């Protein structure tokens, strides 16, 4: 296998260069999807595309696939050198390269595989929507294991070290409105001052208690009320709330706490408070068997010394929706220490591309161990 | 005097019609000033104008005036029949008519007056700036008594009834900014969330205790913080506060309480809170001797039955700056019950104009009693 991977390296380097130079934003990854499909077809594989959306998957080996690997394929939209454009500053170009390398490597040894493998090329990770769409298409229904990968910044993993799991946190963004009652400043008793209602919500958030062993926070991040007249008691406000928790249980506790705050403040002030969830990224659910397979694969490839501890990070990943929606799925994400600088999502983000080949090696071995 | 007033009535009706048809907003009452000056000159008076601002005054009788009467001369800027324009919906056209009538009446009996009277035509009452400007010009320095008048809505005074004093409340409008520290939503400990600072100010306002016998309120009426990203902890906010009190002592207590809130919340959050006073209208300071003269004048003209009790109103009047700045000045305002409908400041405000003649009669008699 090592010799085959060695021979693949110049081709994977070209593939990375192509993908890096052709970024496409979430749900618009049409050329990326077609590029990958063509490449897999040329290697005698049968990629499956969708009529209603971007992304694809391919199965390698005989029978129903029990082990999967997922990559994200979209880019960010950001300002680069003063110009707004799609940009692969989150490393999805590298993730795709590793997924393609893994597919090519597995295809090469297809006759030796004890079972089938599914490689998932998932769109719209940056919008936290693609994983949900793949779950709805039933693409993970028969999988026992699912692996993923993410390049890591220097401060989380040294270049050339690898972690068998990434513990991302959960994030939930709410927006809301408060309807009170306008009144003249001299007649406060005739109004319902939405700023006082908002202040009571802020105070209420500080009374939601959760497990102190799990890091969490819930904060109001926007509040707007009142027009140009300072002598009118405002009757309408909009606000947003940002909630974070290192586990999904604590995020659920924050969500239930927020609802208690909403009901109690409504009752106190006679105002109408509406809330909606604008975004929800679940926390990592890492399976110990999957983690052990990944750990062994890392040790196989780079030795004990380069195998790091699992990484705990407050960032989010929509990979974890797979396990959130299918709790029996055994999953983990490889943390690839490749010296990302200046940081993820920085327009000039760059990293040590040599690590992609090591990544393909580790991922393929983890899959083989799980098969 | 009654016969002279009777003869004056058609002329005063014409004067009212002219003034009503030529409204001018605060500090722009140039034609109004000139119209009144010409009218007084024609009646052999010597009106005094200013080089640097609108408004005027006239002295009648021999010596230094000891008794004054003040009218406001500006109009509001508001939408009337879908068009924004200057509009006399606060009754200043009527107040001016009464001041002119009083001047003409006093001029007619100048040789009988035991002292001199000053009639003040004050600009910019609606901006709460004109009284302060007149004080600064020294126009009330030698006055012992100062009278004023305001037409009243039906719910305060029945048409054809008159009150010897108007107890307006104090109002103070503050604007402020909060400087905290921006941070990523996942790292709240690195920021200072200005919404939490604002909520603490709102809570603090509710802890300012003042004399429960005096009506008062202090409320936040605007609050704006946060941009379009709901996952960023906001670092800057703007807000406004509306304070009301029926006495100036309680307004002072509210002001001092607000400063305590500012200092304590700054200390709690490490934020920088700045505050400024955008407007300040002081509460009525009514002198009992002045009130008794006005009361006697009312009874003289319309009898006991039509003499109402002093009116307590949460609205504001910059007339009271005269007594606030010169506490020895004996002052009161006549409340003219003339059936104002639908209400003061309503674009279609109208009232019973016949009452203006009764007003001239009462005001002139109050002045004569105080001389």
XYZ file of C-alpha atoms in Angstrom:
742
model
C 0.000 0.000 0.000
C 2.792 2.422 0.822
C 4.304 1.988 -2.648
C 0.943 2.647 -4.324
C 0.472 5.781 -2.195
C 3.991 6.948 -3.092
C 3.170 6.575 -6.790
C -0.113 8.499 -6.234
C 1.536 11.535 -4.656
C 2.275 13.655 -7.767
C -1.306 13.080 -8.953
C -2.784 14.022 -5.547
C -0.614 17.154 -5.541
C -2.132 18.120 -8.922
C -5.645 17.343 -7.664
C -5.095 19.576 -4.628
C -3.798 22.390 -6.846
C -6.854 22.127 -9.093
C -9.335 22.069 -6.193
C -7.545 24.914 -4.414
C -7.800 27.020 -7.578
C -11.514 26.310 -8.146
C -13.335 27.078 -4.894
C -17.159 27.103 -4.906
C -19.445 28.207 -2.073
C -22.034 26.097 -0.233
C -24.719 24.475 -2.439
C -22.984 25.817 -5.552
C -20.213 23.185 -5.773
C -21.268 22.110 -9.306
C -17.880 22.059 -11.037
C -16.261 20.506 -7.958
C -18.860 17.710 -7.966
C -18.361 17.089 -11.687
C -14.549 17.178 -11.388
C -14.546 14.544 -8.643
C -17.130 12.374 -10.459
C -15.067 12.386 -13.663
C -11.900 11.549 -11.762
C -13.553 8.574 -10.001
C -15.107 7.329 -13.265
C -11.687 7.375 -14.928
C -10.512 5.088 -12.098
C -13.350 2.649 -12.977
C -15.537 3.663 -10.019
C -19.280 4.430 -10.117
C -19.878 7.756 -8.369
C -23.487 8.564 -7.496
C -24.673 12.170 -8.044
C -27.955 13.828 -7.096
C -30.531 15.470 -9.326
C -31.595 17.974 -6.687
C -28.286 19.005 -5.113
C -24.502 19.087 -5.335
C -22.186 16.532 -3.732
C -21.748 12.821 -4.467
C -20.703 9.506 -2.989
C -18.956 6.384 -4.215
C -18.969 2.786 -2.905
C -15.876 0.578 -3.193
C -15.904 -3.167 -2.571
C -18.614 -5.863 -2.547
C -21.942 -5.634 -0.746
C -23.574 -2.957 1.410
C -20.957 -0.518 2.754
C -20.509 -0.677 6.547
C -17.667 1.837 6.858
C -17.738 5.383 5.547
C -15.465 8.361 5.171
C -16.858 11.843 4.695
C -15.227 14.965 3.304
C -16.720 18.435 2.921
C -16.422 20.073 -0.514
C -17.540 23.712 -0.180
C -15.488 26.897 0.203
C -16.052 30.124 2.157
C -17.070 33.485 0.670
C -14.632 36.126 1.892
C -12.515 39.152 1.074
C -9.140 38.185 -0.395
C -6.789 41.019 -1.372
C -9.704 43.467 -1.287
C -11.976 41.330 -3.483
C -14.873 39.183 -2.285
C -14.675 35.647 -3.646
C -15.022 31.943 -2.841
C -11.925 30.768 -0.964
C -10.697 27.445 0.437
C -9.460 28.856 3.754
C -10.999 26.063 5.837
C -8.975 23.269 4.233
C -11.839 21.521 2.433
C -9.601 21.350 -0.680
C -7.171 19.282 1.413
C -9.987 17.147 2.871
C -11.278 16.384 -0.656
C -7.757 15.493 -1.810
C -7.450 13.000 1.065
C -10.876 11.521 0.297
C -9.987 11.083 -3.381
C -6.598 9.567 -2.440
C -8.316 7.173 -0.053
C -10.815 6.158 -2.758
C -8.036 5.537 -5.285
C -6.006 3.566 -2.757
C -8.990 1.414 -1.733
C -9.959 0.871 -5.370
C -6.462 -0.433 -6.010
C -6.916 -3.096 -3.313
C -10.646 -3.631 -3.879
C -10.273 -7.421 -4.404
C -8.631 -7.717 -0.964
C -11.294 -5.725 0.997
C -13.349 -7.785 3.491
C -16.322 -5.439 3.022
C -17.489 -2.321 1.193
C -16.565 1.322 1.927
C -18.534 4.490 1.148
C -16.749 7.783 0.471
C -19.103 10.734 0.965
C -18.362 14.108 -0.707
C -20.691 16.369 1.274
C -21.729 19.899 0.207
C -22.573 22.919 2.357
C -20.616 22.188 5.533
C -19.995 25.894 6.074
C -23.756 26.471 6.197
C -24.188 23.538 8.601
C -26.764 22.105 6.191
C -24.993 19.425 4.109
C -24.754 16.681 6.757
C -28.477 17.009 7.488
C -29.213 16.696 3.740
C -27.066 13.535 3.457
C -28.816 12.010 6.494
C -32.177 12.741 4.866
C -31.044 11.005 1.670
C -30.406 7.858 3.743
C -26.705 7.772 2.846
C -25.553 6.676 6.315
C -28.479 4.348 7.123
C -26.422 1.152 6.787
C -23.087 2.449 8.046
C -21.598 1.147 11.294
C -18.548 3.461 11.233
C -18.021 6.957 9.864
C -14.685 8.781 9.764
C -13.862 12.371 8.962
C -10.825 14.657 8.963
C -10.004 18.307 9.577
C -6.721 20.187 9.250
C -5.770 21.884 12.547
C -4.079 25.173 13.387
C -0.676 25.145 15.047
C -1.985 26.133 18.464
C -4.125 22.991 18.573
C -1.749 20.451 16.980
C 1.939 20.710 16.088
C 2.807 20.166 12.423
C 3.354 16.425 11.914
C 1.197 15.254 14.831
C -2.211 13.622 14.526
C -5.170 13.371 16.910
C -7.646 10.455 16.840
C -10.651 12.687 17.685
C -11.846 16.294 17.503
C -14.221 17.355 20.259
C -16.017 20.276 18.678
C -18.510 22.203 20.799
C -22.185 22.837 20.107
C -23.387 26.269 18.988
C -26.921 27.554 18.632
C -27.942 30.982 17.372
C -31.390 32.343 18.220
C -33.090 35.489 16.975
C -36.154 36.973 18.586
C -38.573 39.862 18.799
C -40.273 41.528 21.734
C -43.652 43.176 21.307
C -44.538 45.555 24.113
C -46.545 48.749 23.994
C -45.455 52.261 23.014
C -46.244 55.148 25.347
C -45.319 58.778 25.952
C -42.291 59.147 28.200
C -44.405 60.938 30.810
C -46.909 58.040 30.989
C -44.820 54.882 31.511
C -47.724 53.026 33.092
C -49.568 53.020 29.760
C -46.709 51.239 27.952
C -44.688 48.039 28.097
C -41.042 49.072 27.757
C -39.327 46.428 25.594
C -35.880 47.524 26.848
C -36.893 46.520 30.371
C -38.181 43.225 28.960
C -34.834 42.722 27.173
C -32.904 43.502 30.365
C -34.990 40.906 32.205
C -34.097 38.333 29.515
C -30.387 39.152 29.968
C -30.762 38.726 33.733
C -32.686 35.495 33.176
C -29.906 34.019 31.023
C -27.575 34.364 34.005
C -29.946 32.202 36.075
C -29.758 29.152 33.796
C -27.573 26.669 35.674
C -25.918 23.787 33.870
C -23.372 21.093 34.790
C -20.299 23.069 35.930
C -18.008 20.326 34.583
C -19.061 21.156 31.018
C -18.090 24.494 29.555
C -21.068 26.518 28.352
C -22.238 30.073 27.822
C -25.396 31.832 26.666
C -25.352 35.534 25.868
C -27.389 38.194 24.123
C -25.372 39.487 21.160
C -27.714 42.016 19.511
C -30.455 44.278 20.858
C -32.211 47.088 19.035
C -35.136 49.159 20.284
C -36.300 52.748 20.079
C -36.503 55.264 17.282
C -35.229 58.819 17.098
C -37.505 60.205 19.823
C -35.909 59.756 23.202
C -39.173 60.609 24.989
C -41.137 57.645 23.649
C -41.187 54.313 25.460
C -40.349 51.762 22.771
C -42.839 49.000 21.944
C -40.784 46.738 19.694
C -37.314 45.212 19.894
C -35.246 42.650 18.032
C -32.466 40.635 19.589
C -30.189 37.648 19.091
C -28.734 35.090 21.471
C -25.560 33.015 21.043
C -25.407 29.733 22.997
C -22.345 27.475 23.304
C -21.847 24.151 25.102
C -19.237 21.446 24.938
C -21.936 18.733 24.992
C -25.343 18.394 23.374
C -26.955 17.610 26.745
C -25.828 20.963 28.121
C -26.973 22.699 24.906
C -30.388 21.081 25.459
C -30.361 22.357 29.061
C -29.526 25.873 27.810
C -32.363 25.661 25.252
C -34.875 24.567 27.896
C -33.578 27.244 30.269
C -34.043 29.908 27.606
C -37.639 28.795 27.107
C -38.261 29.101 30.863
C -36.783 32.621 30.747
C -39.037 33.491 27.784
C -42.207 32.260 29.517
C -41.385 33.882 32.864
C -40.402 37.264 31.401
C -43.518 37.271 29.192
C -45.619 36.643 32.306
C -43.808 39.325 34.317
C -44.142 42.115 31.743
C -47.193 41.131 29.702
C -45.041 41.356 26.575
C -44.988 38.918 23.657
C -41.561 37.336 23.095
C -40.919 35.158 20.061
C -37.772 33.101 19.497
C -36.431 31.134 16.573
C -33.333 29.006 16.013
C -31.277 30.463 13.171
C -28.408 27.960 13.313
C -27.603 24.840 15.305
C -24.293 22.994 15.247
C -24.179 19.953 17.504
C -21.216 18.946 19.658
C -18.977 16.025 18.747
C -20.207 12.568 19.699
C -17.042 10.463 19.532
C -17.282 6.670 19.667
C -14.537 4.936 21.608
C -14.128 2.026 19.160
C -13.860 4.415 16.226
C -11.331 6.481 18.193
C -9.277 3.338 18.954
C -9.219 2.354 15.262
C -8.072 5.875 14.336
C -5.485 5.851 17.138
C -4.038 2.538 15.959
C -3.945 3.772 12.370
C -1.993 6.874 13.482
C 0.484 4.763 15.452
C 0.830 2.372 12.463
C 1.743 5.220 10.145
C 3.706 7.751 12.240
C 4.458 5.995 15.568
C 3.438 6.712 19.156
C 5.322 9.989 19.445
C 3.424 11.717 16.647
C 0.052 10.541 17.999
C -1.497 13.401 19.963
C -4.359 13.466 22.472
C -7.889 14.197 21.227
C -8.373 17.916 20.569
C -11.040 19.889 22.435
C -12.065 23.001 20.486
C -14.920 25.511 20.812
C -15.309 25.600 17.008
C -18.122 23.745 15.224
C -18.440 21.072 12.504
C -21.598 19.778 10.879
C -19.989 16.257 10.690
C -21.436 15.659 14.137
C -25.004 15.819 12.855
C -24.498 12.280 11.523
C -24.026 10.865 15.006
C -26.564 13.257 16.516
C -29.203 11.937 14.101
C -27.970 8.295 14.231
C -26.598 7.743 17.766
C -25.638 4.120 16.951
C -23.158 5.290 14.303
C -19.560 4.911 15.502
C -17.681 8.020 14.440
C -14.565 10.089 14.947
C -12.655 12.775 13.092
C -8.913 12.711 12.473
C -7.168 15.919 13.525
C -4.418 16.579 10.960
C -1.562 18.613 12.448
C -0.229 20.376 9.360
C 0.799 23.796 10.663
C -2.202 25.820 9.497
C -1.253 29.528 9.566
C -2.353 32.232 10.221
C -5.502 30.312 11.128
C -8.609 28.620 9.811
C -10.898 31.007 7.866
C -8.065 33.497 7.424
C -8.123 34.591 3.754
C -4.397 33.782 3.406
C -4.605 30.423 5.230
C -1.897 27.982 4.200
C -0.506 24.662 5.543
C 2.044 21.903 4.961
C 0.581 19.987 2.021
C 2.923 17.016 2.507
C 0.724 16.002 5.456
C -2.141 15.209 3.065
C -0.335 12.033 1.944
C 0.140 10.941 5.566
C -3.557 11.724 6.042
C -4.550 9.397 3.187
C -2.414 6.674 4.732
C -3.936 7.061 8.226
C -7.520 7.320 6.949
C -7.176 4.239 4.740
C -5.701 2.212 7.607
C -8.464 3.312 9.990
C -11.044 2.187 7.431
C -9.322 -1.163 6.983
C -9.217 -1.669 10.770
C -12.929 -0.947 11.052
C -13.980 -3.154 8.114
C -61.260 98.953 31.178
C -64.025 96.580 30.137
C -65.270 99.054 27.537
C -61.784 99.518 26.087
C -61.363 95.737 25.904
C -64.722 95.384 24.205
C -63.648 97.914 21.581
C -60.361 96.030 21.130
C -62.002 92.670 20.413
C -62.399 92.869 16.600
C -58.800 94.016 16.321
C -57.515 91.193 18.572
C -59.543 88.704 16.495
C -57.755 89.969 13.366
C -54.386 89.782 15.129
C -55.053 86.183 16.138
C -56.071 85.296 12.568
C -52.872 86.821 11.209
C -50.615 85.096 13.730
C -52.408 81.772 13.281
C -51.858 82.008 9.534
C -48.136 82.871 9.823
C -46.515 80.257 12.089
C -42.712 80.200 12.390
C -40.603 77.574 14.147
C -38.254 78.112 17.097
C -35.489 80.683 16.575
C -36.919 81.561 13.138
C -39.770 83.803 14.321
C -38.497 86.785 12.257
C -41.753 87.900 10.627
C -43.642 87.302 13.866
C -41.168 89.497 15.763
C -41.431 92.249 13.138
C -45.239 92.040 13.005
C -45.535 92.477 16.774
C -42.916 95.261 16.864
C -44.749 97.223 14.154
C -48.062 96.778 15.900
C -46.668 98.052 19.211
C -44.957 101.015 17.516
C -48.234 101.992 15.889
C -49.683 102.112 19.413
C -46.892 104.550 20.414
C -44.897 101.954 22.342
C -41.138 101.371 22.130
C -40.513 97.661 21.545
C -36.966 96.419 22.064
C -35.605 93.878 19.537
C -32.311 91.942 19.555
C -29.511 91.942 17.007
C -28.584 88.333 17.654
C -31.952 86.592 18.023
C -35.698 86.743 17.502
C -38.214 87.828 20.121
C -38.748 91.225 21.726
C -40.028 93.004 24.822
C -41.794 96.229 25.600
C -42.040 98.283 28.789
C -45.166 100.262 29.651
C -45.322 102.864 32.414
C -42.769 104.938 34.274
C -39.553 103.610 35.839
C -37.997 100.180 36.095
C -40.592 97.464 35.473
C -41.340 95.299 38.527
C -44.083 93.153 37.028
C -43.777 91.130 33.821
C -45.907 89.037 31.543
C -44.330 86.507 29.186
C -45.740 84.914 26.062
C -44.085 82.357 23.792
C -44.056 83.136 20.052
C -42.820 80.026 18.205
C -44.773 77.299 16.411
C -44.235 73.520 16.040
C -42.982 71.731 12.913
C -45.402 68.940 12.093
C -47.338 67.055 9.414
C -50.625 68.768 8.571
C -52.779 67.140 5.877
C -49.782 65.092 4.719
C -47.431 68.095 4.457
C -44.725 69.022 6.952
C -44.974 72.671 7.999
C -44.820 75.109 10.893
C -48.090 74.958 12.844
C -49.565 76.787 15.862
C -50.981 73.664 17.533
C -49.710 74.588 21.000
C -51.700 77.824 21.252
C -48.803 80.271 21.122
C -50.809 82.332 18.573
C -53.458 82.736 21.280
C -50.856 83.509 23.950
C -49.340 86.237 21.736
C -52.797 87.681 21.060
C -53.396 87.923 24.813
C -49.978 89.520 25.382
C -50.625 92.109 22.660
C -54.125 92.768 24.043
C -52.689 93.224 27.517
C -50.036 95.620 26.201
C -52.647 97.691 24.335
C -54.927 97.756 27.355
C -52.113 98.811 29.713
C -50.912 101.439 27.233
C -54.385 102.888 27.237
C -54.241 103.344 31.034
C -50.483 104.101 31.198
C -51.005 107.414 33.037
C -52.901 105.571 35.796
C -50.311 102.800 36.384
C -48.564 102.897 39.806
C -45.436 101.273 38.223
C -43.987 99.886 35.000
C -44.861 96.595 33.332
C -42.691 94.506 30.958
C -44.295 92.320 28.291
C -41.877 89.632 27.082
C -42.358 87.972 23.669
C -40.077 84.927 24.069
C -38.825 82.773 21.171
C -38.030 79.026 21.108
C -40.244 77.754 23.912
C -40.754 74.457 22.035
C -37.008 73.873 22.117
C -36.851 74.742 25.822
C -34.170 77.323 25.012
C -35.889 80.721 24.827
C -36.424 81.297 28.554
C -32.761 80.562 29.257
C -31.757 83.060 26.525
C -34.015 85.772 28.043
C -32.551 85.126 31.511
C -29.055 85.498 30.061
C -30.030 88.818 28.491
C -30.950 90.065 31.976
C -34.565 90.745 30.995
C -35.996 89.523 34.310
C -33.252 90.864 36.609
C -35.391 93.628 38.098
C -38.763 91.880 38.035
C -40.536 90.955 41.247
C -43.480 89.205 39.576
C -43.753 87.257 36.336
C -47.003 85.923 34.877
C -47.615 83.561 31.991
C -50.553 81.798 30.363
C -51.292 78.534 28.567
C -54.466 77.284 26.895
C -55.577 73.958 28.390
C -57.205 70.856 26.935
C -60.715 69.918 27.963
C -59.627 67.048 30.198
C -57.620 69.454 32.364
C -59.946 72.458 32.419
C -63.537 72.855 31.266
C -64.158 75.495 28.614
C -64.822 78.784 30.426
C -62.940 77.910 33.619
C -59.587 79.352 34.661
C -56.823 78.063 36.952
C -54.462 80.391 38.878
C -51.451 78.057 38.442
C -50.106 75.291 36.211
C -47.904 72.728 37.953
C -45.868 71.335 35.083
C -43.496 68.463 35.752
C -39.736 68.328 35.142
C -38.319 66.285 32.260
C -34.725 65.414 31.491
C -33.467 63.472 28.480
C -30.074 61.779 28.623
C -28.159 60.036 25.850
C -25.205 57.789 26.440
C -22.729 55.317 25.034
C -21.235 52.135 26.436
C -17.780 51.013 25.375
C -17.069 47.362 26.151
C -14.957 44.872 24.231
C -15.844 42.777 21.174
C -15.188 39.039 21.266
C -16.054 35.854 19.385
C -19.259 34.248 20.630
C -17.305 31.154 21.740
C -14.943 33.233 23.892
C -17.155 35.458 26.087
C -14.451 35.824 28.739
C -12.337 37.850 26.310
C -15.069 40.449 25.773
C -17.200 42.936 27.694
C -20.769 42.474 26.470
C -22.374 45.932 26.289
C -25.883 44.411 26.272
C -25.223 42.964 29.723
C -23.917 46.379 30.792
C -27.110 47.981 29.411
C -29.285 45.454 31.237
C -27.451 46.274 34.468
C -28.188 49.982 33.915
C -31.897 49.185 33.413
C -31.879 47.158 36.650
C -30.014 49.959 38.382
C -32.629 52.549 37.375
C -35.198 50.508 39.293
C -33.106 50.839 42.450
C -33.178 54.649 42.547
C -35.589 55.496 45.369
C -37.156 58.932 45.594
C -39.849 60.559 47.766
C -42.946 58.392 47.173
C -45.206 61.442 47.619
C -43.826 62.977 44.426
C -44.558 61.265 41.122
C -41.423 60.346 39.196
C -40.091 57.853 36.668
C -36.801 57.108 34.961
C -36.642 54.699 32.034
C -34.373 53.645 29.200
C -36.086 54.545 25.918
C -33.533 53.516 23.277
C -30.856 50.836 23.144
C -28.842 49.726 20.131
C -25.986 47.235 20.075
C -24.707 44.514 17.783
C -24.152 44.286 14.050
C -25.313 41.654 11.587
C -23.236 38.798 13.034
C -25.130 37.099 15.812
C -22.018 35.209 16.970
C -20.037 38.319 17.944
C -20.259 39.776 21.420
C -20.955 43.480 20.851
C -18.489 46.063 22.176
C -20.399 49.322 21.643
C -23.910 50.491 22.445
C -25.880 53.717 22.393
C -28.853 54.418 24.623
C -31.165 57.130 25.882
C -32.907 57.692 29.198
C -36.094 59.665 29.876
C -36.536 61.040 33.411
C -39.684 62.709 34.785
C -40.438 64.206 38.177
C -43.129 66.496 39.522
C -40.542 68.538 41.462
C -37.028 69.723 40.699
C -35.745 68.206 43.965
C -36.854 64.753 42.872
C -35.380 65.330 39.391
C -32.092 66.143 41.119
C -32.387 62.929 43.138
C -32.977 60.964 39.914
C -29.952 62.620 38.303
C -27.729 61.766 41.268
C -29.126 58.229 41.357
C -28.345 57.773 37.666
C -24.754 58.843 38.282
C -24.473 56.249 41.083
C -25.807 53.607 38.678
C -23.273 54.692 36.035
C -20.313 54.488 38.424
C -21.364 51.152 39.944
C -22.114 49.451 36.611
C -18.814 50.709 35.167
C -17.023 49.206 38.169
C -18.912 45.903 37.884
C -18.271 45.322 34.177
C -15.085 47.274 33.477
C -16.936 49.108 30.734
C -16.818 52.825 29.954
C -20.210 54.529 30.218
C -20.659 58.149 29.153
C -23.792 60.203 29.717
C -24.947 63.608 28.544
C -28.052 65.706 29.133
C -29.805 66.394 25.826
C -32.769 68.333 27.222
C -33.874 69.579 30.615
C -37.222 71.130 31.419
C -37.656 72.161 35.027
C -40.814 71.703 37.090
C -43.090 74.610 37.960
C -42.077 76.785 40.896
C -45.290 78.616 41.769
C -45.238 81.538 44.175
C -48.183 81.786 46.522
C -48.526 85.595 46.323
C -48.453 85.459 42.535
C -51.045 82.669 42.631
C -53.271 84.740 44.957
C -53.114 87.753 42.620
C -54.037 85.533 39.674
C -56.817 83.901 41.691
C -58.278 87.280 42.656
C -58.062 88.437 39.034
C -59.985 85.345 37.894
C -62.678 85.866 40.516
C -62.892 89.573 39.574
C -63.560 88.735 35.932
C -65.551 85.483 35.899
C -66.579 84.889 39.519
C -65.834 82.119 42.027
C -67.593 79.360 40.095
C -65.408 79.648 37.002
C -62.210 79.718 39.071
C -60.708 76.229 39.043
C -58.032 74.647 41.236
C -54.402 74.756 40.094
C -53.739 72.195 37.348
C -51.130 69.454 37.845
C -49.851 68.172 34.492
C -46.931 65.920 33.460
C -46.225 68.132 30.437
C -43.371 70.638 30.417
C -42.955 74.423 29.931
C -39.739 76.392 29.703
C -41.471 79.315 31.517
C -40.307 77.676 34.744
C -36.642 78.290 33.929
C -37.214 81.909 34.968
C -37.994 80.929 38.544
C -35.474 78.067 38.506
C -32.728 80.560 37.620
C -34.128 83.405 39.822
C -35.788 81.725 42.817
C -36.818 85.105 44.291
C -39.041 85.814 41.273
C -42.733 85.431 42.157
C -44.377 83.639 39.279
C -47.447 81.729 38.165
C -49.103 80.744 34.897
C -52.793 81.228 34.154
C -54.489 78.083 32.883
C -57.024 79.140 30.236
C -59.885 76.649 29.939
C -60.913 77.155 26.328
C -61.921 73.643 25.208
C -58.767 72.709 23.304
C -59.564 69.726 21.037
C -58.411 67.146 20.011
C -55.418 68.085 22.153
C -52.294 70.202 22.403
C -49.783 69.442 19.597
C -52.486 67.757 17.501
C -52.097 69.137 13.938
C -55.810 70.057 13.851
C -55.880 71.606 17.330
C -58.591 74.213 17.775
C -60.193 76.040 20.729
C -62.799 78.614 21.724
C -61.188 81.903 20.671
C -63.678 84.008 22.657
C -61.760 82.999 25.793
C -58.752 85.039 24.615
C -60.601 88.259 25.497
C -61.375 86.930 28.978
C -57.699 85.979 29.201
C -56.602 89.555 28.421
C -58.952 90.807 31.119
C -57.661 88.360 33.774
C -53.989 88.877 32.915
C -54.293 92.681 32.993
C -56.055 92.576 36.377
C -53.415 90.184 37.817
C -50.699 92.618 36.691
C -52.528 95.574 38.223
C -52.924 93.684 41.532
C -49.190 92.879 41.606
C -48.032 96.403 40.713
